[in-house]
Amino acid sequence: MLPTVLPVFPIGGAVLLPRGVMPLNIFEPRYLAMVRDAMAGSKLIGMIQPRFTAREDDDSDGESRPGLFDVGCAGRITEFRETGDGRMIIALTGVARFSVARELDVTTPYRQVMPDFDAYADDEGEPRPLAPAARSALETTLRSYLDTQGLSADWKAVAEADDDSLVTTLSAVCPFDAVERQALLEARDLPARAATLNALMTFAQGAGGSDGNLLQ
């Protein structure tokens, strides 16, 4: 069951995708409280990027609160460990994307939203596989992209990875900016995300990096 109220963890430059896994090192008191509350309830946390250029409000601690992007992804806490110095090490596994229907006025130290999962009902099913030509094109672009970046890859592992794992991993590890990562998150389905990923890697080679803001 997906919740009607969702605590959110705003992190810029990082997105959680359905079925992806995101490790997190939690140390701020507000987010330690969020994780404790989530563990006592649904174990779901919404990962969402902040809009640092949006209007900012002051929260109860006098800190600025940037606006949020319209779409995030709910993740379930699938690993949890407390450290001896007060931190928590957790892993979130992506469940489903959501649109922010509205942000709630809350007394908790962390932010909460009313999520709308309706537009992303297919996230909980099996992803549509890539066409063979699209998979081949993605691997070809990846080779040239890594050469441009001076990086290498385990090509046997790349070839053996299923479409969803490959696209999700590349979306997480490639050094894209916040807007580009948001475009990957909001892509309609796996083939659309693969096409966006292919375009971003192609552009990065021509522009000498992804700072050209292809998607702005």
C-alpha positions as a LaTeX table, in Angstrom:
\begin{tabular}{lrrr}
\hline
Residue & $x$ (\AA) & $y$ (\AA) & $z$ (\AA) \\
\hline
Met1 & 0.00 & 0.00 & 0.00 \\
Leu2 & 1.37 & 3.39 & $-0.98$ \\
Pro3 & 0.94 & 6.12 & 1.64 \\
Thr4 & $-1.17$ & 9.27 & 1.36 \\
Val5 & 1.45 & 11.26 & 3.30 \\
Leu6 & 5.14 & 10.86 & 2.56 \\
Pro7 & 8.23 & 12.25 & 4.33 \\
Val8 & 10.71 & 13.64 & 1.81 \\
Phe9 & 14.49 & 13.85 & 1.75 \\
Pro10 & 15.57 & 16.68 & $-0.61$ \\
Ile11 & 18.98 & 15.97 & $-2.14$ \\
Gly12 & 20.29 & 17.87 & $-5.13$ \\
Gly13 & 22.04 & 16.02 & $-7.94$ \\
Ala14 & 20.77 & 12.58 & $-6.97$ \\
Val15 & 17.61 & 10.75 & $-7.98$ \\
Leu16 & 16.20 & 7.40 & $-6.96$ \\
Leu17 & 14.65 & 5.37 & $-9.78$ \\
Pro18 & 12.10 & 2.57 & $-9.48$ \\
Arg19 & 13.92 & $-0.67$ & $-8.58$ \\
Gly20 & 17.14 & 1.26 & $-8.08$ \\
Val21 & 19.04 & 1.19 & $-4.78$ \\
Met22 & 20.42 & 4.30 & $-3.07$ \\
Pro23 & 22.73 & 4.03 & $-0.04$ \\
Leu24 & 22.46 & 6.92 & 2.42 \\
Asn25 & 24.56 & 8.03 & 5.37 \\
Ile26 & 22.12 & 9.82 & 7.72 \\
Phe27 & 23.57 & 12.18 & 10.32 \\
Glu28 & 21.42 & 15.34 & 10.50 \\
Pro29 & 19.03 & 15.24 & 13.48 \\
Arg30 & 15.96 & 16.02 & 11.34 \\
Tyr31 & 16.65 & 13.12 & 8.99 \\
Leu32 & 17.55 & 10.76 & 11.80 \\
Ala33 & 14.06 & 11.50 & 13.16 \\
Met34 & 12.59 & 10.92 & 9.70 \\
Val35 & 14.23 & 7.51 & 9.37 \\
Arg36 & 13.11 & 6.47 & 12.87 \\
Asp37 & 9.53 & 7.47 & 12.08 \\
Ala38 & 9.62 & 5.69 & 8.73 \\
Met39 & 10.98 & 2.52 & 10.32 \\
Ala40 & 8.05 & 2.59 & 12.77 \\
Gly41 & 5.56 & 2.99 & 9.93 \\
Ser42 & 5.55 & 2.29 & 6.19 \\
Lys43 & 9.38 & 2.28 & 5.83 \\
Leu44 & 8.89 & 4.59 & 2.83 \\
Ile45 & 10.76 & 7.84 & 2.22 \\
Gly46 & 10.40 & 10.12 & $-0.78$ \\
Met47 & 13.62 & 11.15 & $-2.51$ \\
Ile48 & 13.22 & 14.44 & $-4.37$ \\
Gln49 & 15.51 & 17.15 & $-5.69$ \\
Pro50 & 15.28 & 20.71 & $-4.38$ \\
Arg51 & 14.89 & 23.64 & $-6.74$ \\
Phe52 & 17.62 & 25.93 & $-5.47$ \\
Thr53 & 16.53 & 28.69 & $-7.85$ \\
Ala54 & 12.93 & 28.66 & $-6.61$ \\
Arg55 & 11.44 & 30.93 & $-3.97$ \\
Glu56 & 12.78 & 30.05 & $-0.54$ \\
Asp57 & 10.85 & 30.08 & 2.75 \\
Asp58 & 12.28 & 30.03 & 6.24 \\
Asp59 & 11.62 & 26.92 & 8.29 \\
Ser60 & 11.26 & 26.80 & 12.05 \\
Asp61 & 15.05 & 26.69 & 12.48 \\
Gly62 & 15.56 & 29.83 & 10.45 \\
Glu63 & 17.02 & 27.89 & 7.55 \\
Ser64 & 16.01 & 28.38 & 3.96 \\
Arg65 & 13.70 & 25.82 & 2.36 \\
Pro66 & 14.12 & 25.65 & $-1.41$ \\
Gly67 & 11.14 & 24.60 & $-3.47$ \\
Leu68 & 10.93 & 21.03 & $-4.66$ \\
Phe69 & 10.81 & 19.53 & $-8.12$ \\
Asp70 & 7.35 & 18.30 & $-9.07$ \\
Val71 & 8.33 & 14.60 & $-9.27$ \\
Gly72 & 10.22 & 12.34 & $-6.86$ \\
Cys73 & 10.45 & 8.63 & $-6.11$ \\
Ala74 & 9.32 & 6.76 & $-3.02$ \\
Gly75 & 11.88 & 4.30 & $-1.69$ \\
Arg76 & 11.51 & 1.54 & 0.87 \\
Ile77 & 14.17 & 1.15 & 3.57 \\
Thr78 & 15.60 & $-2.27$ & 2.75 \\
Glu79 & 18.81 & $-2.02$ & 4.78 \\
Phe80 & 19.26 & $-0.32$ & 8.13 \\
Arg81 & 22.24 & $-0.06$ & 10.47 \\
Glu82 & 23.01 & 2.24 & 13.38 \\
Thr83 & 26.62 & 3.25 & 13.95 \\
Gly84 & 28.41 & 3.91 & 17.20 \\
Asp85 & 28.66 & 7.65 & 16.53 \\
Gly86 & 24.94 & 8.38 & 16.13 \\
Arg87 & 24.63 & 7.95 & 12.39 \\
Met88 & 22.36 & 5.60 & 10.45 \\
Ile89 & 23.42 & 3.75 & 7.32 \\
Ile90 & 20.42 & 2.83 & 5.19 \\
Ala91 & 19.60 & 1.70 & 1.67 \\
Leu92 & 16.45 & 2.76 & $-0.16$ \\
Thr93 & 15.01 & 0.63 & $-2.94$ \\
Gly94 & 12.88 & 2.59 & $-5.39$ \\
Val95 & 9.20 & 1.62 & $-5.39$ \\
Ala96 & 7.28 & 4.17 & $-7.45$ \\
Arg97 & 7.51 & 7.76 & $-8.63$ \\
Phe98 & 5.08 & 10.39 & $-7.41$ \\
Ser99 & 3.98 & 13.89 & $-8.23$ \\
Val100 & 3.81 & 16.37 & $-5.37$ \\
Ala101 & 0.13 & 17.19 & $-4.97$ \\
Arg102 & 1.04 & 19.64 & $-2.22$ \\
Glu103 & 3.51 & 20.12 & 0.60 \\
Leu104 & 2.01 & 19.84 & 4.06 \\
Asp105 & 2.34 & 22.16 & 7.05 \\
Val106 & 3.84 & 19.87 & 9.66 \\
Thr107 & 5.36 & 20.00 & 13.12 \\
Thr108 & 8.01 & 17.37 & 12.32 \\
Pro109 & 11.55 & 18.64 & 11.73 \\
Tyr110 & 11.50 & 17.08 & 8.25 \\
Arg111 & 9.27 & 17.98 & 5.31 \\
Gln112 & 6.26 & 15.95 & 4.23 \\
Val113 & 4.12 & 15.98 & 1.09 \\
Met114 & 0.87 & 14.57 & $-0.19$ \\
Pro115 & 2.04 & 12.33 & $-3.06$ \\
Asp116 & 0.08 & 11.44 & $-6.19$ \\
Phe117 & 1.16 & 8.06 & $-7.56$ \\
Asp118 & $-1.56$ & 7.74 & $-10.20$ \\
Ala119 & 0.49 & 8.84 & $-13.20$ \\
Tyr120 & 3.19 & 6.27 & $-12.36$ \\
Ala121 & 1.07 & 3.20 & $-11.62$ \\
Asp122 & 3.20 & 1.14 & $-14.02$ \\
Asp123 & 6.34 & 1.62 & $-11.91$ \\
Glu124 & 5.45 & $-1.35$ & $-9.71$ \\
Gly125 & 5.19 & $-3.73$ & $-12.68$ \\
Glu126 & 7.86 & $-5.22$ & $-14.90$ \\
Pro127 & 9.55 & $-2.56$ & $-17.06$ \\
Arg128 & 9.14 & $-2.70$ & $-20.83$ \\
Pro129 & 12.40 & $-4.06$ & $-22.34$ \\
Leu130 & 14.47 & $-2.14$ & $-24.86$ \\
Ala131 & 14.36 & $-2.95$ & $-28.53$ \\
Pro132 & 17.60 & $-4.70$ & $-29.61$ \\
Ala133 & 18.60 & $-1.69$ & $-31.71$ \\
Ala134 & 18.11 & 0.68 & $-28.76$ \\
Arg135 & 20.17 & $-1.55$ & $-26.46$ \\
Ser136 & 22.96 & $-1.76$ & $-29.05$ \\
Ala137 & 22.93 & 2.00 & $-29.57$ \\
Leu138 & 23.14 & 2.61 & $-25.80$ \\
Glu139 & 26.17 & 0.35 & $-25.42$ \\
Thr140 & 27.88 & 1.96 & $-28.42$ \\
Thr141 & 27.32 & 5.44 & $-27.01$ \\
Leu142 & 28.51 & 4.29 & $-23.58$ \\
Arg143 & 31.82 & 3.11 & $-25.06$ \\
Ser144 & 32.56 & 6.44 & $-26.70$ \\
Tyr145 & 31.30 & 8.37 & $-23.66$ \\
Leu146 & 33.64 & 6.51 & $-21.30$ \\
Asp147 & 36.54 & 7.00 & $-23.71$ \\
Thr148 & 35.83 & 10.75 & $-23.70$ \\
Gln149 & 35.74 & 10.74 & $-19.89$ \\
Gly150 & 38.92 & 8.66 & $-19.63$ \\
Leu151 & 37.05 & 5.84 & $-17.91$ \\
Ser152 & 36.73 & 2.10 & $-18.45$ \\
Ala153 & 34.05 & $-0.49$ & $-17.78$ \\
Asp154 & 33.61 & $-4.20$ & $-17.24$ \\
Trp155 & 32.13 & $-4.86$ & $-20.65$ \\
Lys156 & 31.27 & $-8.45$ & $-19.82$ \\
Ala157 & 29.14 & $-7.18$ & $-16.92$ \\
Val158 & 27.59 & $-4.53$ & $-19.17$ \\
Ala159 & 26.65 & $-7.12$ & $-21.77$ \\
Glu160 & 25.15 & $-9.44$ & $-19.15$ \\
Ala161 & 23.15 & $-6.72$ & $-17.33$ \\
Asp162 & 19.43 & $-6.61$ & $-18.01$ \\
Asp163 & 18.08 & $-3.44$ & $-19.61$ \\
Asp164 & 16.58 & $-2.02$ & $-16.44$ \\
Ser165 & 19.70 & $-2.58$ & $-14.32$ \\
Leu166 & 21.98 & $-1.06$ & $-16.96$ \\
Val167 & 19.91 & 2.07 & $-17.50$ \\
Thr168 & 19.28 & 2.57 & $-13.78$ \\
Thr169 & 22.97 & 2.15 & $-12.88$ \\
Leu170 & 24.17 & 4.50 & $-15.62$ \\
Ser171 & 21.56 & 7.09 & $-14.64$ \\
Ala172 & 22.91 & 7.01 & $-11.08$ \\
Val173 & 26.67 & 7.01 & $-11.73$ \\
Cys174 & 27.12 & 9.28 & $-14.75$ \\
Pro175 & 28.00 & 12.87 & $-13.75$ \\
Phe176 & 24.85 & 14.61 & $-14.96$ \\
Asp177 & 23.52 & 17.84 & $-13.48$ \\
Ala178 & 20.29 & 18.16 & $-11.50$ \\
Val179 & 18.08 & 19.07 & $-14.47$ \\
Glu180 & 19.43 & 16.19 & $-16.53$ \\
Arg181 & 18.91 & 13.73 & $-13.68$ \\
Gln182 & 15.38 & 15.01 & $-13.27$ \\
Ala183 & 14.74 & 14.36 & $-16.96$ \\
Leu184 & 15.88 & 10.77 & $-16.49$ \\
Leu185 & 13.57 & 10.39 & $-13.50$ \\
Glu186 & 10.56 & 11.81 & $-15.33$ \\
Ala187 & 11.06 & 9.78 & $-18.52$ \\
Arg188 & 7.81 & 7.96 & $-19.27$ \\
Asp189 & 9.19 & 4.41 & $-19.21$ \\
Leu190 & 12.42 & 2.44 & $-19.57$ \\
Pro191 & 12.79 & 2.91 & $-23.37$ \\
Ala192 & 12.22 & 6.66 & $-22.97$ \\
Arg193 & 14.78 & 6.78 & $-20.13$ \\
Ala194 & 17.31 & 4.88 & $-22.26$ \\
Ala195 & 16.76 & 7.34 & $-25.12$ \\
Thr196 & 17.27 & 10.29 & $-22.75$ \\
Leu197 & 20.41 & 8.68 & $-21.34$ \\
Asn198 & 21.75 & 8.09 & $-24.84$ \\
Ala199 & 21.12 & 11.74 & $-25.74$ \\
Leu200 & 22.82 & 13.03 & $-22.59$ \\
Met201 & 25.93 & 10.93 & $-23.13$ \\
Thr202 & 26.09 & 11.94 & $-26.80$ \\
Phe203 & 25.76 & 15.61 & $-25.91$ \\
Ala204 & 28.41 & 15.36 & $-23.18$ \\
Gln205 & 30.94 & 14.14 & $-25.73$ \\
Gly206 & 30.26 & 17.02 & $-28.08$ \\
Ala207 & 30.11 & 19.67 & $-25.36$ \\
Gly208 & 33.06 & 18.41 & $-23.33$ \\
Gly209 & 30.79 & 17.62 & $-20.40$ \\
Ser210 & 27.16 & 17.89 & $-19.36$ \\
Asp211 & 27.37 & 21.52 & $-18.23$ \\
Gly212 & 25.80 & 22.70 & $-21.46$ \\
Asn213 & 22.37 & 22.25 & $-19.90$ \\
Leu214 & 20.95 & 20.35 & $-22.86$ \\
Leu215 & 17.58 & 19.99 & $-21.21$ \\
Gln216 & 17.07 & 23.52 & $-19.86$ \\
\hline
\end{tabular}
